[in-house]
PDB file of C-alpha atoms in Angstrom:
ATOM      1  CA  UNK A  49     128.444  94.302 108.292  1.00 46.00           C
ATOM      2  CA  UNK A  50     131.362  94.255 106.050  1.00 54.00           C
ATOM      3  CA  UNK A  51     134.498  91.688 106.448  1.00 77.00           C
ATOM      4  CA  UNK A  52     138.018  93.823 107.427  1.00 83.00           C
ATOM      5  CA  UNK A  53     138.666  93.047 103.873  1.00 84.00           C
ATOM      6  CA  UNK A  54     135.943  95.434 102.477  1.00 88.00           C
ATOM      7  CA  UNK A  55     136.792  98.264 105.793  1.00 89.00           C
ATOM      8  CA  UNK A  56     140.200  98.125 103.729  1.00 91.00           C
ATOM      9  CA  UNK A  57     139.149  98.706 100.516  1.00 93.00           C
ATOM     10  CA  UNK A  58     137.011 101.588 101.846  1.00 95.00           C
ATOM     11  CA  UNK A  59     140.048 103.206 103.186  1.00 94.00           C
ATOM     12  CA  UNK A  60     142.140 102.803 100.011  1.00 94.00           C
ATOM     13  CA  UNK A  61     138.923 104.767  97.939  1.00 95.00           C
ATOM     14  CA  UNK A  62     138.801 107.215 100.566  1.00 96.00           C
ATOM     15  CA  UNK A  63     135.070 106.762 100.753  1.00 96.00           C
ATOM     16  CA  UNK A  64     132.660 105.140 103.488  1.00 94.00           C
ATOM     17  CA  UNK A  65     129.757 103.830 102.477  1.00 94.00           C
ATOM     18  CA  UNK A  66     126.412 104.518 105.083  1.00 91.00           C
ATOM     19  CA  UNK A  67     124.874 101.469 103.542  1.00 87.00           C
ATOM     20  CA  UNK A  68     127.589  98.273 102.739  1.00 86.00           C
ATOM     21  CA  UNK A  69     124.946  96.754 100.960  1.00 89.00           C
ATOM     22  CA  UNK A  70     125.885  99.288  97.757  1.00 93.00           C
ATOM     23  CA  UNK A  71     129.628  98.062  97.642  1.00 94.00           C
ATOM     24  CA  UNK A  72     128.715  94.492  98.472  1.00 93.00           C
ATOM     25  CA  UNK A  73     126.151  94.915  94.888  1.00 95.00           C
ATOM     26  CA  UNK A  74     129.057  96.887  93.007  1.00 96.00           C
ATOM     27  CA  UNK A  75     132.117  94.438  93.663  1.00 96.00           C
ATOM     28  CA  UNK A  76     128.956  91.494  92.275  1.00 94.00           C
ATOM     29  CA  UNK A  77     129.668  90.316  89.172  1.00 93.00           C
ATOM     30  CA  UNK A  78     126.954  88.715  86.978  1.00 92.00           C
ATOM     31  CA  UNK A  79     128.084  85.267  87.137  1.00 92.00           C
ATOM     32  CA  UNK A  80     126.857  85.319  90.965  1.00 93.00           C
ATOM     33  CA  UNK A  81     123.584  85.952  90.502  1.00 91.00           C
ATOM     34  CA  UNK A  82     121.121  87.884  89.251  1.00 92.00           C
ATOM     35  CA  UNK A  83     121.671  90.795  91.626  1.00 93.00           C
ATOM     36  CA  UNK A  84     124.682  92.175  90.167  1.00 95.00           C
ATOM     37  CA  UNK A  85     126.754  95.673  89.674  1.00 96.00           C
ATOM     38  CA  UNK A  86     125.373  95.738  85.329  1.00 96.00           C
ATOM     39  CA  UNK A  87     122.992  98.726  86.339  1.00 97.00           C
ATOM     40  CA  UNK A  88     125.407 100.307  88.658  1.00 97.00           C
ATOM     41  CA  UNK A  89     128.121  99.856  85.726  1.00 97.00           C
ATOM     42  CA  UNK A  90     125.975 101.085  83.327  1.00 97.00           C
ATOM     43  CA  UNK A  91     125.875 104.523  85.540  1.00 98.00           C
ATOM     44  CA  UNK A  92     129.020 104.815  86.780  1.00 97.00           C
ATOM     45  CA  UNK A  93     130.192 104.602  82.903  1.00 96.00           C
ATOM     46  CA  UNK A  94     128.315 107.882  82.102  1.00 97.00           C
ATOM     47  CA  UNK A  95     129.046 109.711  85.609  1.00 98.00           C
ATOM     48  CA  UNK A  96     132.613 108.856  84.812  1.00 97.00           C
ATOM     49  CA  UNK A  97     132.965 110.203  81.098  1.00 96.00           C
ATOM     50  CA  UNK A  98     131.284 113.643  82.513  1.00 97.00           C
ATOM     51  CA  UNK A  99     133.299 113.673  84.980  1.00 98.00           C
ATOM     52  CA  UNK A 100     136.928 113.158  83.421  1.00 96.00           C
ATOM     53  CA  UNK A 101     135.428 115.168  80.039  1.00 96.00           C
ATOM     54  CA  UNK A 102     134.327 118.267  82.535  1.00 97.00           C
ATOM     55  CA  UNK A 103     137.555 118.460  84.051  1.00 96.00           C
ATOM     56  CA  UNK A 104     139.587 118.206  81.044  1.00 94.00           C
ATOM     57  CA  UNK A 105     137.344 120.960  79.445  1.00 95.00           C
ATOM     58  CA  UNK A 106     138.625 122.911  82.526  1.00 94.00           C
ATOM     59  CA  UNK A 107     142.519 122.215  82.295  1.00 91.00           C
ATOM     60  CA  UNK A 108     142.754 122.458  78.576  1.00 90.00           C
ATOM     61  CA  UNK A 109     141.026 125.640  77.715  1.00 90.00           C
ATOM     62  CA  UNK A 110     142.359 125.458  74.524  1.00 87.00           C
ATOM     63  CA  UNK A 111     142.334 122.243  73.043  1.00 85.00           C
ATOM     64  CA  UNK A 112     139.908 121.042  70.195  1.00 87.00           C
ATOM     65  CA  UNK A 113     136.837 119.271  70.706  1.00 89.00           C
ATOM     66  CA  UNK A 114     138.396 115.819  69.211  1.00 83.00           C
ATOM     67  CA  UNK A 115     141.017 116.505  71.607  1.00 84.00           C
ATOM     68  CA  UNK A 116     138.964 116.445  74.149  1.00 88.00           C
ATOM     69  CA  UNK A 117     137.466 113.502  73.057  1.00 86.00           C
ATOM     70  CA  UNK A 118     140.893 111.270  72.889  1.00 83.00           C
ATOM     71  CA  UNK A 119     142.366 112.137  76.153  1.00 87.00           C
ATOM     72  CA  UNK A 120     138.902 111.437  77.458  1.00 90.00           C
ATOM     73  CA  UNK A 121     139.199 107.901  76.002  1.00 86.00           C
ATOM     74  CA  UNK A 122     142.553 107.631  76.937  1.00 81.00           C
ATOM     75  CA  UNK A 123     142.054 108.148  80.440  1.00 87.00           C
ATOM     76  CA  UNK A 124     138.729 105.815  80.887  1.00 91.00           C
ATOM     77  CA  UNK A 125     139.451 102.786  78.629  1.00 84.00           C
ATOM     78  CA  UNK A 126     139.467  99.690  80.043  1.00 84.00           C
ATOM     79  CA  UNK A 127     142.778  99.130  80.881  1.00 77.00           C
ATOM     80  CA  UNK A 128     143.432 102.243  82.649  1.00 84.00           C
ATOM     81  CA  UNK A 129     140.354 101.013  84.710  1.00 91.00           C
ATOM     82  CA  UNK A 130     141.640  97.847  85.404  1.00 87.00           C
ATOM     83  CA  UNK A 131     145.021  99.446  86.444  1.00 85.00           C
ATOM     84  CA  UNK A 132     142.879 101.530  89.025  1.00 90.00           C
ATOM     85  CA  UNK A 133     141.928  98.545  90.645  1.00 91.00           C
ATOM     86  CA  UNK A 134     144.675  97.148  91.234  1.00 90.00           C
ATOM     87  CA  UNK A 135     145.972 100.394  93.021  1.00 90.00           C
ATOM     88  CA  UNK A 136     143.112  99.508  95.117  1.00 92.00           C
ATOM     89  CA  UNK A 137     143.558  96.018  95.108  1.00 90.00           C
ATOM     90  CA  UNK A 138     140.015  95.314  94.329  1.00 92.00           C
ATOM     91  CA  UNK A 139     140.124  92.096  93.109  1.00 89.00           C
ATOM     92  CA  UNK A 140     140.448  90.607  96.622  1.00 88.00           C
ATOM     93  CA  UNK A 141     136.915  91.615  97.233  1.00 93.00           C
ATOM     94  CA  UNK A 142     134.903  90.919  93.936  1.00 94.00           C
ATOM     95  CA  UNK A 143     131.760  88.707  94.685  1.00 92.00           C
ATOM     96  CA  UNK A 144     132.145  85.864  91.624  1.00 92.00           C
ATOM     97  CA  UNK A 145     130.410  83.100  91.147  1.00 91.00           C
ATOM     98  CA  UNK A 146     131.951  79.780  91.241  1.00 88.00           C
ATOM     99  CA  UNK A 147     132.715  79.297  87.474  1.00 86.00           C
ATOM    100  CA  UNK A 148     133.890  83.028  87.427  1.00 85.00           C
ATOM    101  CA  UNK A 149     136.270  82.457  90.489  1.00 83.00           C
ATOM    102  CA  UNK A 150     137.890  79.194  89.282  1.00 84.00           C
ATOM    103  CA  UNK A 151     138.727  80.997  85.466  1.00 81.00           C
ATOM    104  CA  UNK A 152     141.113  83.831  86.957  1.00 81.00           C
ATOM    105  CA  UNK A 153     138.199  86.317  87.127  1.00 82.00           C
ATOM    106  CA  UNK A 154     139.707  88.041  90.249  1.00 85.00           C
ATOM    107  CA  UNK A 155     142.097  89.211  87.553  1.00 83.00           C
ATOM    108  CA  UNK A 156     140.423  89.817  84.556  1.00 83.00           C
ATOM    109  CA  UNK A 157     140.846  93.082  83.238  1.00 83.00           C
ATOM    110  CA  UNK A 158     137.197  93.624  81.745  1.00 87.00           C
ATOM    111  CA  UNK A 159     135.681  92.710  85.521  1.00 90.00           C
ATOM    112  CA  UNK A 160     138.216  94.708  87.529  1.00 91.00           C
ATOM    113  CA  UNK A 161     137.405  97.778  84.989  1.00 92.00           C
ATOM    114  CA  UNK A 162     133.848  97.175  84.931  1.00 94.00           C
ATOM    115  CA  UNK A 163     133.755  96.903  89.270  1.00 96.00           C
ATOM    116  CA  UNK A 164     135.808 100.330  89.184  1.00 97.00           C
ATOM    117  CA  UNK A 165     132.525 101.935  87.161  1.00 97.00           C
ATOM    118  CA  UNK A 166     129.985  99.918  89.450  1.00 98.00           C
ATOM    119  CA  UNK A 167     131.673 101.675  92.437  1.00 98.00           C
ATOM    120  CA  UNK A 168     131.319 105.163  91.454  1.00 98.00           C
ATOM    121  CA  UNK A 169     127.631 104.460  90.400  1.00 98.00           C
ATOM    122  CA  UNK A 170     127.282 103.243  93.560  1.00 97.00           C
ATOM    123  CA  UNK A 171     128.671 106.191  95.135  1.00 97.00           C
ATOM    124  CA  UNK A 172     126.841 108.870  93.060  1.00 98.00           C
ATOM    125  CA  UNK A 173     123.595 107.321  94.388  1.00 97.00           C
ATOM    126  CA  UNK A 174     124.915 107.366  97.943  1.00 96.00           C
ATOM    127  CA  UNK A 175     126.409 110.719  98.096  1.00 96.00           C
ATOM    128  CA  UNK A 176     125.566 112.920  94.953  1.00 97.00           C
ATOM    129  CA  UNK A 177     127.632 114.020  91.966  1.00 97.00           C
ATOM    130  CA  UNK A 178     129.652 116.675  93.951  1.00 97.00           C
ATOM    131  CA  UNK A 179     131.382 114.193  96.194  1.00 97.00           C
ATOM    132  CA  UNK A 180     131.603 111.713  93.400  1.00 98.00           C
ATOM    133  CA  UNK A 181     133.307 114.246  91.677  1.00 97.00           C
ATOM    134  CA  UNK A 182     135.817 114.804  94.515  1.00 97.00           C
ATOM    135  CA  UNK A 183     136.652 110.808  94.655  1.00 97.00           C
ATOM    136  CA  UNK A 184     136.922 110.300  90.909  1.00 97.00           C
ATOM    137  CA  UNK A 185     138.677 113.465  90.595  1.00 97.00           C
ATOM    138  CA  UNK A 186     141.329 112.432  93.123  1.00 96.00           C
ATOM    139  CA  UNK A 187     142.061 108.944  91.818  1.00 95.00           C
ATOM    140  CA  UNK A 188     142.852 110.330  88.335  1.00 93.00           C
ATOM    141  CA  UNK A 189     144.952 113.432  89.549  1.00 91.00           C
ATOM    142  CA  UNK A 190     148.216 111.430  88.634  1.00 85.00           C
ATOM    143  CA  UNK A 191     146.789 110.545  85.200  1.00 84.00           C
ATOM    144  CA  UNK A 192     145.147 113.875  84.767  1.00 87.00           C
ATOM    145  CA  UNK A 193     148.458 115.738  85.571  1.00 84.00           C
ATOM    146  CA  UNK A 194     150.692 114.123  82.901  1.00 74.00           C
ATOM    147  CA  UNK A 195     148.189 115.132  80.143  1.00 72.00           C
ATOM    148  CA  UNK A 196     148.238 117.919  77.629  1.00 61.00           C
ATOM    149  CA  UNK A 197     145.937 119.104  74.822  1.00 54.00           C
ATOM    150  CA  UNK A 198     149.491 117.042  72.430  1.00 56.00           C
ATOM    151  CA  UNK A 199     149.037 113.968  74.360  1.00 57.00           C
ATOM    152  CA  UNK A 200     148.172 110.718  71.957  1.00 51.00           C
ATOM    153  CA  UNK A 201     146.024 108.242  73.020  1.00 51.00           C
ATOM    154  CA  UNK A 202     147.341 105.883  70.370  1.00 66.00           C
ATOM    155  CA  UNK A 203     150.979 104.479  70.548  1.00 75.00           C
ATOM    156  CA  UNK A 204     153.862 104.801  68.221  1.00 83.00           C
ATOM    157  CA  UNK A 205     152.947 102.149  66.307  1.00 88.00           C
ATOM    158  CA  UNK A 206     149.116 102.374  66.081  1.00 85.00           C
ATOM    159  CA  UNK A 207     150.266 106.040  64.792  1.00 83.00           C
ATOM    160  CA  UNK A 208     152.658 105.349  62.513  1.00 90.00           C
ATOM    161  CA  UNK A 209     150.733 102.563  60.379  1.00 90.00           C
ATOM    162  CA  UNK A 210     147.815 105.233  60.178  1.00 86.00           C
ATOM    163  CA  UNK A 211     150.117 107.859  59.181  1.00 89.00           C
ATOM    164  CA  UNK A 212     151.713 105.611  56.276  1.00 90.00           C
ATOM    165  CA  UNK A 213     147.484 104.341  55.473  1.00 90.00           C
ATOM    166  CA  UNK A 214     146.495 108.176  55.127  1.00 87.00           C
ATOM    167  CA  UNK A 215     149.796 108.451  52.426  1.00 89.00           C
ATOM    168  CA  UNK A 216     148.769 105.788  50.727  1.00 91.00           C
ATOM    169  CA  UNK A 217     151.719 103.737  51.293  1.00 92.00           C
ATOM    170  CA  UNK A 218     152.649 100.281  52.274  1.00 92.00           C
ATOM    171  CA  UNK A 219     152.294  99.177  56.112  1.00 93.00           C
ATOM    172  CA  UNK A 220     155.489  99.573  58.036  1.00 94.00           C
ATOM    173  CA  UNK A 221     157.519  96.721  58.495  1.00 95.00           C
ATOM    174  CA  UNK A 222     159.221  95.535  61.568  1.00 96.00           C
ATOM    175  CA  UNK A 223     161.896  92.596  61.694  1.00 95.00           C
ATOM    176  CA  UNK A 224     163.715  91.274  64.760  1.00 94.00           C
ATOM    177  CA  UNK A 225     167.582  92.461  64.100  1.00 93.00           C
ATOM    178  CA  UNK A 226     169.218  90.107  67.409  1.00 90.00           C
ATOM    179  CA  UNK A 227     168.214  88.381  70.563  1.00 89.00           C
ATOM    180  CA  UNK A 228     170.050  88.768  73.562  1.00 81.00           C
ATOM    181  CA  UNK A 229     170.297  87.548  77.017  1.00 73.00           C
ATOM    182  CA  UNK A 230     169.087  84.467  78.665  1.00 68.00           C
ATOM    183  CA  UNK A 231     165.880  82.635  79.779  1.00 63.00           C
ATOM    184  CA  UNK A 232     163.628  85.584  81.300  1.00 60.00           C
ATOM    185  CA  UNK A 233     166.429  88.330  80.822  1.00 66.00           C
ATOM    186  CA  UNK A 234     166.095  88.492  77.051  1.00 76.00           C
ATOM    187  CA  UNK A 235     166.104  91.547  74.812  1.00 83.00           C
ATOM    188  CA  UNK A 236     165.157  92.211  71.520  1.00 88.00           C
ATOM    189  CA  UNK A 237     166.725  94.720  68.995  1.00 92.00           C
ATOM    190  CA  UNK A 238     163.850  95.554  66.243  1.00 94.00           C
ATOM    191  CA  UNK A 239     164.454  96.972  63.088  1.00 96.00           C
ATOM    192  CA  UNK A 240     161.206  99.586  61.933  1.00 96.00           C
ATOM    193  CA  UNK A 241     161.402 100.105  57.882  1.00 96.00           C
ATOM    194  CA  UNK A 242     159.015 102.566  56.208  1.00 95.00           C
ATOM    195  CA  UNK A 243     158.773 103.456  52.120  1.00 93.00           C
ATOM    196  CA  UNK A 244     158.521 107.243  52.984  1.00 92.00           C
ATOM    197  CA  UNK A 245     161.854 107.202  55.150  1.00 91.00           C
ATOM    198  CA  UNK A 246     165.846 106.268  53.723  1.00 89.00           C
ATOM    199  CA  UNK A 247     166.878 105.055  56.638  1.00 92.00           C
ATOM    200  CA  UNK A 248     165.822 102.411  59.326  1.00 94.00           C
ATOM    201  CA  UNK A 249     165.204 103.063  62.756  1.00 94.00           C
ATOM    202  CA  UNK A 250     166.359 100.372  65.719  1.00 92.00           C
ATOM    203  CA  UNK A 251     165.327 100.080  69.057  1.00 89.00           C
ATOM    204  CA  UNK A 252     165.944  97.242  71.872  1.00 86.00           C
ATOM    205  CA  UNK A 253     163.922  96.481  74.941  1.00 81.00           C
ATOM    206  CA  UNK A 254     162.803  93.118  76.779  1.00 78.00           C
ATOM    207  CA  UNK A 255     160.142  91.959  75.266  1.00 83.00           C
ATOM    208  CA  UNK A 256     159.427  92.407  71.339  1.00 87.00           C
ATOM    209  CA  UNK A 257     156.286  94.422  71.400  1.00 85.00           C
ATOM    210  CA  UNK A 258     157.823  97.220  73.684  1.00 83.00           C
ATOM    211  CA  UNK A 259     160.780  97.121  70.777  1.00 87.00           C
ATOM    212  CA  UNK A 260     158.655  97.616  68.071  1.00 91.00           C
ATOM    213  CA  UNK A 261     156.943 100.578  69.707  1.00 86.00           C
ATOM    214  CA  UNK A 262     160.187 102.116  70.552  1.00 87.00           C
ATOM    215  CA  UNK A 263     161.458 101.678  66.828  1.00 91.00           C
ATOM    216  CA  UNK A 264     158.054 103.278  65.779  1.00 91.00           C
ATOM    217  CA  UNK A 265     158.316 106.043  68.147  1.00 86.00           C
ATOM    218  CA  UNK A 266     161.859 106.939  66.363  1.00 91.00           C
ATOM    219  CA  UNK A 267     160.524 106.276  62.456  1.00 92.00           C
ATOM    220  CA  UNK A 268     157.424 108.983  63.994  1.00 89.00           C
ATOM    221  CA  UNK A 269     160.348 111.199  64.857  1.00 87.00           C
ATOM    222  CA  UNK A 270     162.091 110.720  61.388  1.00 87.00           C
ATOM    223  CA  UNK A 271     159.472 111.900  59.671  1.00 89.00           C
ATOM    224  CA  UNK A 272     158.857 114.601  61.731  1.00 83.00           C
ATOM    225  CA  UNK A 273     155.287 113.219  62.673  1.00 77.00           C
ATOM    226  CA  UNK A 274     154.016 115.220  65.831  1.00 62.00           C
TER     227      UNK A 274
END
């Protein structure tokens, strides 16, 4: 018999389970025991890649096979995952063990993401692939919907130091321009600097990283880098 807790988190996947006992083993991480959701991961990794790659193949008739393959990983890498379960507010009801539970593991990406995989193992067993499909299918829509065969799995800046590797020229550089604000209000203005571009390109945002993607984004733009 599952705590309220767990009736809760069944409601939030839109799926009942006929027998607890397979969401009880897929929300058990390793460090409780040796009956854990590894196996069920292991499963739910391969159920989800056909999934997500099937229904891209569908959407995007006409985008390239290593298109394909990079929205895939865009939309099942690890910290999309962990974002999913947070939506469903799964780390209230992982099963750690004590070392595990004392370290933050509630909140640890890899586990949440991991958890997220063990569950849809656990429901492909349960209920078959068509009904798996359904569930998976429906948790991604929002994710699914804001993709196109032009989409980049990479951001600005991953892009953009590729882009100046494959031209054989230096790595771009980035250099903090002004600090604003106060305390936890701050913002940064970033200055992005490439050899292949005349001018620099500025962006500001609150926290530095965000900044230097922005500033990146505008140097891609620059040089007219899709």
């Amino acid at each position: 018999m599952l705590t309220l807790k767990y009736q809760r988190l069944e409601q939030r996947l839109g799926y009942s389970f006929s027998d607890q006992r397979q969401l009880q083993l897929a929300l058990t991480h390793r460090s409780h025991g040796a009956s854990n959701n590894e196996r069920l991961e292991f499963l739910g990794d391969s159920i989800l890649n056909f999934i997500i790659g099937e229904a891209l193949f569908k959407r995007l008739p006409d985008a390239r096979e290593g298109q394909l393959s990079r929205l895939r990983s865009q939309i099942v890498k690890g910290d999309t995952l962990a974002l999913l379960a947070r939506e469903f507010e799964l780390g209230d009801c992982l099963i750690l063990g004590e070392g595990e539970l004392k370290s933050g593991g509630k909140s640890r990406d890899s586990i949440l993401a991991d958890s997220v995989e063990a569950i849809i193992g656990a429901i492909y067993l349960e209920s078959g692939l068509d009904l798996c499909r359904e569930r998976v299918l429906t948790w991604f829509a929002p994710r699914l919907n804001e993709l196109s065969a032009n989409t980049s799995a990479k951001d600005p800046k991953s892009r953009l130091q590729e882009y100046m590797q494959s031209q054989r020229q230096p790595l771009p550089e980035y250099t903090v321009v002004e600090v604003g604000g106060e305390g936890h209000a701050q913002v940064f203005t970033i200055e992005c600097r490439v050899a292949l571009a005349k001018q620099t390109t500025r962006a500001t945002a609150s926290n530095r990283r965000e900044a230097e993607k922005q500033a990146a984004a505008l140097m891609l733009s620059q040089l007219k880098i899709d």
